[in-house]
């Protein structure tokens, strides 16, 4: 009988079966190896607790392993990597068996973190411990960072788990509170490589506070450097230096920026200490807004095209509720630009309360909006409603808006956390400020630090306005986060004549900007026509805002 050719469908099936059998065999062999490792542990225990790590024996095993691997045509670095995992796991198996014999039981470890079960720190601690020890782990949350540290000092817990970055506070740019950044990078083993890398930091005026190097067993001649520098990773100097550094390294990982304090600074600075700023895991810090007013942290500042949002500026975003046609959005852009707005708004995907109302032009609307923004030199903001639309919206817009109805759409927020674009997060109609901050946390924790919070009115028993503008939310939010806060007076008021007074109140309360609906022909608007300002209304509003903004010493951007 003819043998089945390997490239026929039957042949492929056979090869796959062979691969499956080999995989099963690998697992059987691993299980056998770990059984033997257990026996070694028992012997070590009987021999009165010899060290788990027998370096001479491991080196011997490694040498043979690599020799055998090469003889079989396998690459030595690959073989070393596999063996490293196997040896690490073997040590984890031996640890409780041996220490159990010497009465130092490490079957059970207590680990503390800041937060409540299920928060990021608790998940991260559980994950980390599962990969580091075979002991059973008892995880417990503490209300504050100092509580965790105290528990460790009092030996209530064996390990304390603390994050190094504070994300709800946003990027701490240009802050009074001194900041440090930790990095890991790899360099090739050639003359001057380290000097070149360090010169980049030195030239940017960055102070190095720690440097350690480690050779890489798997990749000979490559070194891993752990470096701490003073300054925040997003500060102009350091971020430029890190970009340059990245280009001359094999690999650069920024572990994070975090406040660092000395006793002296703690006494003299009236800025939020790390414990007073809401941390990575939201549960405890955001639970309550600080009782005693603190000096407000400096606003996180970021650029959107030619517009600067944050510390010391005031921004007007305006445009129609929805993009209705190419002509309509071009006309709207011209109108709001002439009135002094610098960011163009317009919905392409509309979250309408009624499914029979105009739903937006979708992708076509995004294209018109982008064209209008480019034509008039304005960054554009538009709503994204669904995960599957994120990429299309991000490709056309400069700011992605999450509408009030989606503030609790955590899957959407998590995906937006993976983006490198500003997100305008609107407060849900029935959401508390704390819930808004926790929603923001979903985006920040994903790595996207460019979050703009928006107060747009909440549902109360009052029916005279569409929603009730919570003006107090502006200073309240500003006390607990340094993210920019803007106000949407249009959806709060729902009535054209009420938009301006609410806008003025918002500016007076310290909002970093406004998002206002305006339409060249409000009576023809397909969406929210009752609240749309005309071009003239918008001009008048800008004129009325000027003395307030100037009086606060802010500049328009
Ligand atoms: C909007 O800004 O177009 C909008 C729908 O607002 P909100 O999500 O605040 O209702
Ligand atoms: Mn609207």
XYZ file of C-alpha atoms and ligand atoms in Angstrom:
568
model
C 0.000 0.000 0.000
C 1.221 3.533 -0.888
C 2.216 5.521 2.240
C -0.001 8.566 2.925
C 1.873 11.657 1.640
C 2.611 14.088 4.496
C 1.059 17.056 2.661
C -2.260 15.316 1.967
C -5.161 16.098 4.378
C -4.818 12.600 5.864
C -1.055 13.119 6.239
C -1.628 16.403 8.096
C -3.999 14.634 10.484
C -1.361 12.021 11.190
C 1.326 14.619 11.897
C -1.036 16.476 14.219
C -1.802 13.257 16.079
C 1.931 12.738 16.467
C 2.335 16.271 17.855
C -0.511 15.663 20.330
C 1.125 12.433 21.452
C 4.500 14.181 21.895
C 2.806 16.932 23.982
C 1.193 14.323 26.228
C 4.536 12.591 26.563
C 6.178 15.906 27.523
C 3.602 16.360 30.277
C 4.086 12.795 31.514
C 7.835 13.364 31.637
C 7.417 16.667 33.479
C 5.136 15.004 36.030
C 7.773 12.258 36.443
C 10.502 14.836 36.915
C 8.518 16.676 39.597
C 7.835 13.385 41.397
C 11.570 12.823 41.497
C 12.038 16.400 42.738
C 9.646 15.640 45.623
C 11.721 12.626 46.510
C 14.835 14.766 46.543
C 13.082 17.129 48.945
C 12.216 14.245 51.256
C 15.840 13.137 51.218
C 17.042 16.665 51.885
C 14.626 16.909 54.787
C 15.966 13.708 56.284
C 19.477 15.010 55.818
C 18.497 17.949 58.004
C 17.290 20.578 55.636
C 19.933 21.087 53.013
C 19.410 24.244 50.988
C 16.730 24.054 48.347
C 19.020 25.670 45.832
C 21.975 23.414 45.211
C 23.881 25.695 42.835
C 26.616 23.224 41.915
C 24.030 20.584 41.048
C 21.979 23.081 39.010
C 25.032 24.173 37.015
C 25.793 20.539 36.320
C 22.234 19.852 35.185
C 22.350 22.938 32.984
C 25.628 22.016 31.320
C 24.388 18.539 30.415
C 21.015 19.832 29.342
C 22.513 22.361 26.923
C 24.994 19.814 25.567
C 22.227 17.265 24.982
C 19.963 19.892 23.452
C 22.616 20.979 20.994
C 23.370 17.369 20.097
C 19.675 17.047 19.188
C 19.814 20.181 17.031
C 17.976 22.455 19.502
C 19.138 26.035 20.146
C 21.023 26.473 23.416
C 19.248 29.712 24.558
C 15.859 28.074 23.914
C 16.866 24.996 25.905
C 18.145 27.187 28.755
C 14.852 29.071 28.931
C 12.866 25.863 29.229
C 15.194 24.483 31.880
C 15.014 27.706 33.871
C 11.224 27.358 34.146
C 11.506 23.702 35.121
C 14.115 24.418 37.800
C 12.107 27.336 39.198
C 9.054 25.159 39.494
C 11.097 22.397 41.092
C 12.284 24.828 43.757
C 8.714 25.924 44.440
C 7.751 22.288 44.942
C 10.648 21.630 47.286
C 10.270 24.742 49.410
C 7.252 23.706 51.540
C 8.394 20.097 51.771
C 11.786 21.002 53.149
C 10.826 23.901 55.360
C 7.955 21.868 56.773
C 10.566 19.480 58.156
C 12.575 22.205 59.776
C 9.455 23.555 61.502
C 9.544 26.821 59.540
C 6.205 26.249 57.873
C 5.760 28.282 54.705
C 2.700 26.348 53.642
C 0.730 29.411 54.343
C 1.484 33.058 53.608
C -0.438 36.169 54.533
C -0.367 38.961 51.989
C -1.778 42.466 52.444
C -2.754 45.024 49.835
C -4.578 48.355 49.868
C -8.189 48.030 48.807
C -10.981 45.506 48.953
C -11.261 42.000 47.480
C -11.505 42.170 43.711
C -9.727 45.513 43.316
C -6.707 45.734 41.024
C -4.209 45.309 43.848
C -5.946 42.212 45.137
C -6.048 40.658 41.645
C -2.431 41.581 41.012
C -1.311 40.185 44.383
C -3.175 36.925 43.781
C -1.636 36.597 40.344
C 1.853 37.394 41.547
C 1.726 34.994 44.486
C 0.339 32.183 42.338
C 3.385 32.412 40.114
C 5.922 32.809 42.922
C 5.051 30.291 45.588
C 3.359 26.979 46.080
C 2.267 27.984 49.594
C -1.412 28.703 50.153
C -1.949 32.424 50.274
C -4.319 34.371 52.443
C -4.980 37.796 50.894
C -6.347 40.671 52.924
C -7.241 44.260 52.072
C -6.385 47.304 54.196
C -8.008 50.734 53.938
C -4.830 52.753 53.323
C -1.223 52.295 52.210
C 0.148 53.111 55.684
C -2.183 50.434 57.118
C -0.595 47.832 54.828
C 2.898 48.901 55.832
C 1.955 48.867 59.519
C 0.555 45.348 59.153
C 3.855 44.220 57.678
C 5.852 45.849 60.432
C 3.629 44.285 63.077
C 4.080 40.890 61.372
C 0.366 40.573 60.788
C 1.260 39.762 57.184
C 4.273 38.183 55.508
C 4.198 40.338 52.385
C 2.810 43.774 51.563
C 1.757 44.480 48.029
C 1.877 48.144 46.967
C 1.486 49.682 43.501
C 4.012 52.231 42.297
C 1.767 54.400 40.202
C -1.179 56.521 41.045
C -3.471 56.509 38.048
C -6.661 58.289 39.068
C -4.576 61.344 39.920
C -3.537 61.244 36.302
C -0.072 62.039 35.114
C 1.539 64.200 37.726
C 3.162 66.764 35.508
C 5.259 69.588 36.816
C 4.155 68.919 40.390
C 5.592 70.297 43.625
C 5.585 66.815 44.972
C 8.879 65.300 43.964
C 8.552 62.341 41.686
C 10.680 59.367 40.674
C 10.549 57.089 37.650
C 11.810 53.511 37.470
C 13.071 52.004 34.227
C 14.465 48.739 32.972
C 16.498 48.640 29.772
C 18.699 46.246 27.880
C 21.924 47.225 26.128
C 24.191 45.377 23.786
C 27.586 44.477 25.143
C 29.614 46.919 23.144
C 31.976 49.685 24.079
C 30.342 52.873 25.284
C 26.757 51.554 25.127
C 26.016 52.397 28.757
C 27.861 55.719 28.597
C 25.772 56.697 25.567
C 22.547 55.766 27.318
C 23.455 57.639 30.496
C 24.596 60.677 28.525
C 21.047 61.010 27.179
C 19.709 61.233 30.730
C 22.499 63.582 31.801
C 21.946 65.893 28.817
C 18.276 66.210 29.705
C 19.258 67.296 33.217
C 17.857 64.090 34.729
C 19.265 63.043 38.065
C 20.000 59.314 38.389
C 19.335 57.923 41.871
C 19.990 54.216 41.300
C 21.524 51.953 38.700
C 21.983 48.198 38.870
C 22.969 45.776 36.140
C 22.278 42.099 35.660
C 23.653 39.822 32.948
C 21.013 37.809 31.116
C 21.642 34.087 31.386
C 19.622 33.319 28.265
C 21.075 35.984 26.052
C 24.816 36.225 26.550
C 26.390 39.673 26.151
C 23.164 41.452 26.863
C 22.756 43.339 30.143
C 19.628 44.406 31.925
C 19.804 47.741 33.773
C 17.462 48.842 36.545
C 17.478 52.599 36.847
C 15.670 55.134 39.049
C 15.652 58.751 37.969
C 14.145 61.889 39.425
C 11.157 63.326 37.562
C 7.911 62.135 36.024
C 7.916 60.033 32.879
C 5.486 62.469 31.233
C 7.354 65.643 32.090
C 8.619 67.287 28.884
C 12.336 66.752 29.671
C 12.168 63.190 30.841
C 9.686 62.005 28.225
C 11.915 63.420 25.450
C 14.973 61.749 27.019
C 13.130 58.419 27.321
C 12.135 58.569 23.667
C 15.784 59.069 22.740
C 16.879 56.344 25.141
C 14.415 53.896 23.609
C 16.056 54.345 20.230
C 19.465 53.259 21.527
C 18.319 50.313 23.697
C 17.405 46.784 22.784
C 14.417 47.114 25.057
C 13.147 49.832 27.389
C 10.352 49.390 29.879
C 9.086 52.264 31.989
C 7.911 50.671 35.224
C 6.154 53.810 36.390
C 6.388 57.192 38.058
C 5.543 57.673 41.685
C 5.819 60.402 44.286
C 8.824 60.210 46.532
C 8.918 62.048 49.781
C 11.290 62.995 52.478
C 10.164 63.743 56.014
C 11.010 67.394 55.479
C 8.867 67.677 52.368
C 5.997 65.939 54.074
C 5.957 68.626 56.731
C 6.225 71.600 54.430
C 4.254 70.795 51.310
C 0.542 71.259 51.423
C 0.001 69.025 48.422
C -1.702 65.644 48.534
C 0.610 62.948 49.789
C 0.456 59.657 47.909
C -1.944 58.408 50.525
C -4.251 61.358 49.992
C -4.403 60.883 46.243
C -6.769 58.213 45.002
C -4.593 55.239 44.095
C -4.569 52.654 41.334
C -7.132 50.524 43.044
C -10.097 52.750 43.430
C -11.976 51.146 46.239
C -10.825 53.048 49.260
C -9.356 56.400 48.335
C -12.217 57.485 46.147
C -14.755 56.355 48.661
C -14.625 59.738 50.294
C -13.528 63.117 49.135
C -10.959 64.496 51.609
C -12.639 66.078 54.623
C -10.164 68.893 54.975
C -9.584 70.961 51.867
C -6.112 70.428 50.482
C -4.244 72.748 48.163
C -5.487 71.632 44.757
C -3.035 69.467 42.865
C -1.720 70.975 39.648
C -3.972 70.010 36.759
C -2.855 67.307 34.416
C -2.202 69.104 31.165
C -2.259 67.623 27.722
C -2.264 68.851 24.184
C -4.954 68.009 21.686
C -3.650 69.260 18.369
C -2.928 72.931 18.947
C -5.162 73.127 22.024
C -3.813 72.814 25.576
C -6.268 71.500 28.127
C -5.591 71.653 31.836
C -3.601 73.967 34.082
C -4.170 77.635 33.411
C -6.242 77.383 30.228
C -9.885 77.503 29.241
C -11.198 75.651 26.183
C -14.452 75.992 24.254
C -15.612 72.887 22.373
C -18.663 73.472 20.230
C -20.648 72.139 17.302
C -23.920 70.447 16.553
C -25.355 67.564 18.533
C -25.090 65.359 15.452
C -23.287 65.379 12.136
C -26.246 65.536 9.750
C -24.553 66.060 6.408
C -21.229 67.159 4.948
C -22.559 70.665 4.317
C -24.089 70.973 7.796
C -20.891 70.061 9.656
C -18.711 72.246 7.405
C -21.051 75.176 8.009
C -21.120 74.443 11.744
C -17.321 74.290 11.905
C -17.001 77.658 10.180
C -19.583 79.121 12.546
C -18.127 77.879 15.852
C -14.596 78.735 14.749
C -15.674 82.292 13.950
C -17.231 82.522 17.420
C -13.919 81.482 19.046
C -14.340 77.748 19.746
C -11.177 75.696 19.230
C -12.477 72.105 19.298
C -15.310 70.922 17.053
C -17.941 68.529 18.388
C -20.437 66.443 16.404
C -21.996 63.029 16.980
C -21.728 60.378 14.280
C -23.060 57.557 16.471
C -25.956 58.968 18.488
C -27.269 57.348 21.674
C -30.912 58.311 21.219
C -33.459 57.585 23.905
C -35.949 56.570 21.208
C -34.918 53.952 18.639
C -37.067 55.834 16.098
C -35.059 59.063 16.419
C -32.167 59.961 14.072
C -29.312 57.591 14.967
C -26.439 59.455 13.311
C -24.576 58.940 10.041
C -22.066 56.474 11.492
C -18.843 56.100 9.530
C -19.947 58.597 6.916
C -20.494 61.125 9.702
C -17.005 60.461 11.074
C -15.507 61.227 7.679
C -17.436 64.508 7.352
C -16.493 65.529 10.879
C -12.818 64.835 10.262
C -12.946 66.796 6.999
C -14.623 69.748 8.721
C -12.058 69.718 11.537
C -9.178 69.627 9.085
C -10.685 72.320 6.892
C -10.959 74.724 9.821
C -7.868 73.567 11.738
C -9.789 72.259 14.751
C -9.357 68.966 16.637
C -12.653 67.053 16.717
C -14.518 65.180 19.431
C -17.215 62.588 18.838
C -18.936 59.831 20.748
C -17.993 56.175 20.580
C -20.780 53.852 21.676
C -19.501 50.373 20.955
C -16.232 48.485 21.250
C -16.367 47.469 17.602
C -16.427 51.152 16.544
C -13.414 52.239 18.602
C -10.827 51.862 15.874
C -12.922 53.698 13.285
C -13.694 56.532 15.688
C -10.059 56.743 16.822
C -8.942 56.934 13.194
C -11.144 59.978 12.560
C -11.373 61.838 15.872
C -8.913 63.578 18.197
C -11.024 62.984 21.316
C -13.289 59.993 21.892
C -16.376 60.816 23.892
C -18.117 58.360 26.193
C -21.709 59.481 26.598
C -23.657 59.644 29.836
C -25.547 56.462 28.919
C -22.295 54.559 28.523
C -20.409 55.737 31.591
C -21.096 52.372 33.221
C -20.154 50.375 30.122
C -17.035 48.947 31.717
C -16.078 46.766 28.758
C -16.037 49.870 26.564
C -14.033 51.817 29.173
C -11.474 49.018 29.491
C -10.936 48.971 25.739
C -10.534 52.761 25.691
C -7.852 52.332 28.352
C -5.724 50.620 25.722
C -5.881 53.600 23.401
C -3.414 56.466 23.140
C -6.052 59.176 22.578
C -7.863 61.565 24.923
C -11.175 60.261 26.234
C -13.951 62.677 27.199
C -15.887 60.802 29.859
C -19.346 62.151 30.614
C -20.948 61.665 33.979
C -23.852 59.207 33.910
C -27.257 60.756 34.513
C -27.621 58.958 37.824
C -23.961 58.573 38.680
C -22.303 60.009 41.752
C -18.987 61.810 41.433
C -17.330 58.791 43.003
C -18.816 56.535 40.322
C -17.580 58.929 37.629
C -14.062 58.742 39.095
C -14.238 54.962 39.277
C -15.336 54.853 35.648
C -12.347 57.046 34.784
C -10.203 54.597 36.719
C -11.105 51.847 34.253
C -9.556 53.917 31.456
C -6.561 55.079 33.480
C -5.790 51.636 34.805
C -5.601 50.361 31.226
C -2.737 52.782 30.639
C -4.512 55.679 28.948
C -3.873 58.699 31.163
C -5.617 61.238 28.945
C -9.050 61.397 30.500
C -11.221 64.526 30.484
C -14.115 64.374 32.933
C -17.397 66.030 31.976
C -20.234 67.154 34.220
C -23.383 67.224 32.075
C -26.189 67.364 34.607
C -27.845 64.631 36.620
C -31.415 63.432 37.088
C -33.144 64.950 40.065
C -36.791 65.544 40.973
C -36.558 68.909 39.197
C -38.236 68.944 35.783
C -37.777 72.597 34.819
C -34.510 71.703 33.107
C -33.581 68.602 31.109
C -31.140 67.613 33.864
C -29.854 69.442 36.933
C -26.360 70.835 36.444
C -24.278 69.805 39.446
C -21.968 72.821 39.532
C -20.462 71.645 42.787
C -19.154 68.552 40.995
C -16.471 70.745 39.379
C -14.642 71.787 42.565
C -15.449 68.435 44.184
C -13.758 66.527 41.348
C -10.852 68.950 41.355
C -10.166 68.203 45.003
C -9.674 64.523 44.375
C -8.115 64.295 40.935
C -5.934 66.442 38.728
C -7.669 65.376 35.518
C -9.219 68.205 33.487
C -12.912 68.796 34.177
C -15.225 70.340 31.611
C -18.938 71.095 31.723
C -21.682 70.480 29.175
C -24.362 73.075 29.952
C -26.404 72.123 26.839
C -27.564 68.675 27.939
C -28.011 69.914 31.496
C -30.242 72.822 30.466
C -32.059 71.360 27.461
C -33.306 74.887 26.750
C -31.342 77.381 24.630
C -31.824 80.394 26.941
C -30.525 78.490 29.952
C -27.294 77.285 28.334
C -25.397 80.562 28.786
C -26.098 81.094 32.519
C -25.094 77.511 33.277
C -21.950 77.906 31.151
C -20.964 81.040 33.073
C -21.558 79.294 36.397
C -19.377 76.396 35.262
C -16.519 78.691 34.276
C -16.818 80.543 37.571
C -16.701 77.224 39.433
C -13.351 76.472 37.792
C -14.206 74.182 34.859
C -11.271 73.784 32.474
C -13.579 74.232 29.512
C -17.055 73.784 28.098
C -18.700 71.632 25.471
C -21.651 73.488 24.012
C -24.071 72.490 21.275
C -24.470 74.990 18.464
C -26.136 74.676 15.056
C -26.225 77.016 12.074
C -30.002 76.425 11.783
C -31.255 75.171 15.151
C -34.846 74.953 13.983
C -33.785 72.359 11.383
C -31.520 70.331 13.704
C -32.201 66.598 13.615
C -31.163 66.221 17.203
C -31.505 68.370 20.369
C -32.735 71.430 18.479
C -34.220 73.042 21.613
C -30.836 73.454 23.238
C -28.698 74.379 20.203
C -27.136 77.842 20.297
C -26.941 79.911 17.130
C -23.622 81.347 15.980
C -24.635 84.705 17.497
C -25.571 83.079 20.826
C -22.181 81.405 20.932
C -20.338 84.663 20.196
C -22.262 86.387 22.984
C -21.480 83.541 25.384
C -17.779 83.775 24.565
C -17.869 87.516 25.249
C -19.608 86.965 28.599
C -17.096 84.265 29.584
C -14.038 86.423 28.892
C -14.055 88.519 32.080
C -14.574 85.410 34.215
C -11.722 83.507 32.608
C -9.434 86.551 32.622
C -10.300 87.226 36.259
C -9.092 83.742 37.112
C -5.790 84.436 35.373
C -6.417 81.786 32.756
C -5.772 81.975 29.046
C -7.976 80.680 26.245
C -6.636 77.761 24.321
C -23.822 64.369 23.431
O -22.927 65.038 23.932
O -24.074 64.360 22.226
C -24.653 63.538 24.312
C -25.445 62.600 23.826
O -24.507 63.846 25.614
P -24.856 62.945 26.900
O -24.167 61.638 26.679
O -24.260 63.751 28.008
O -26.348 62.840 26.968
Mn -27.110 66.404 22.144
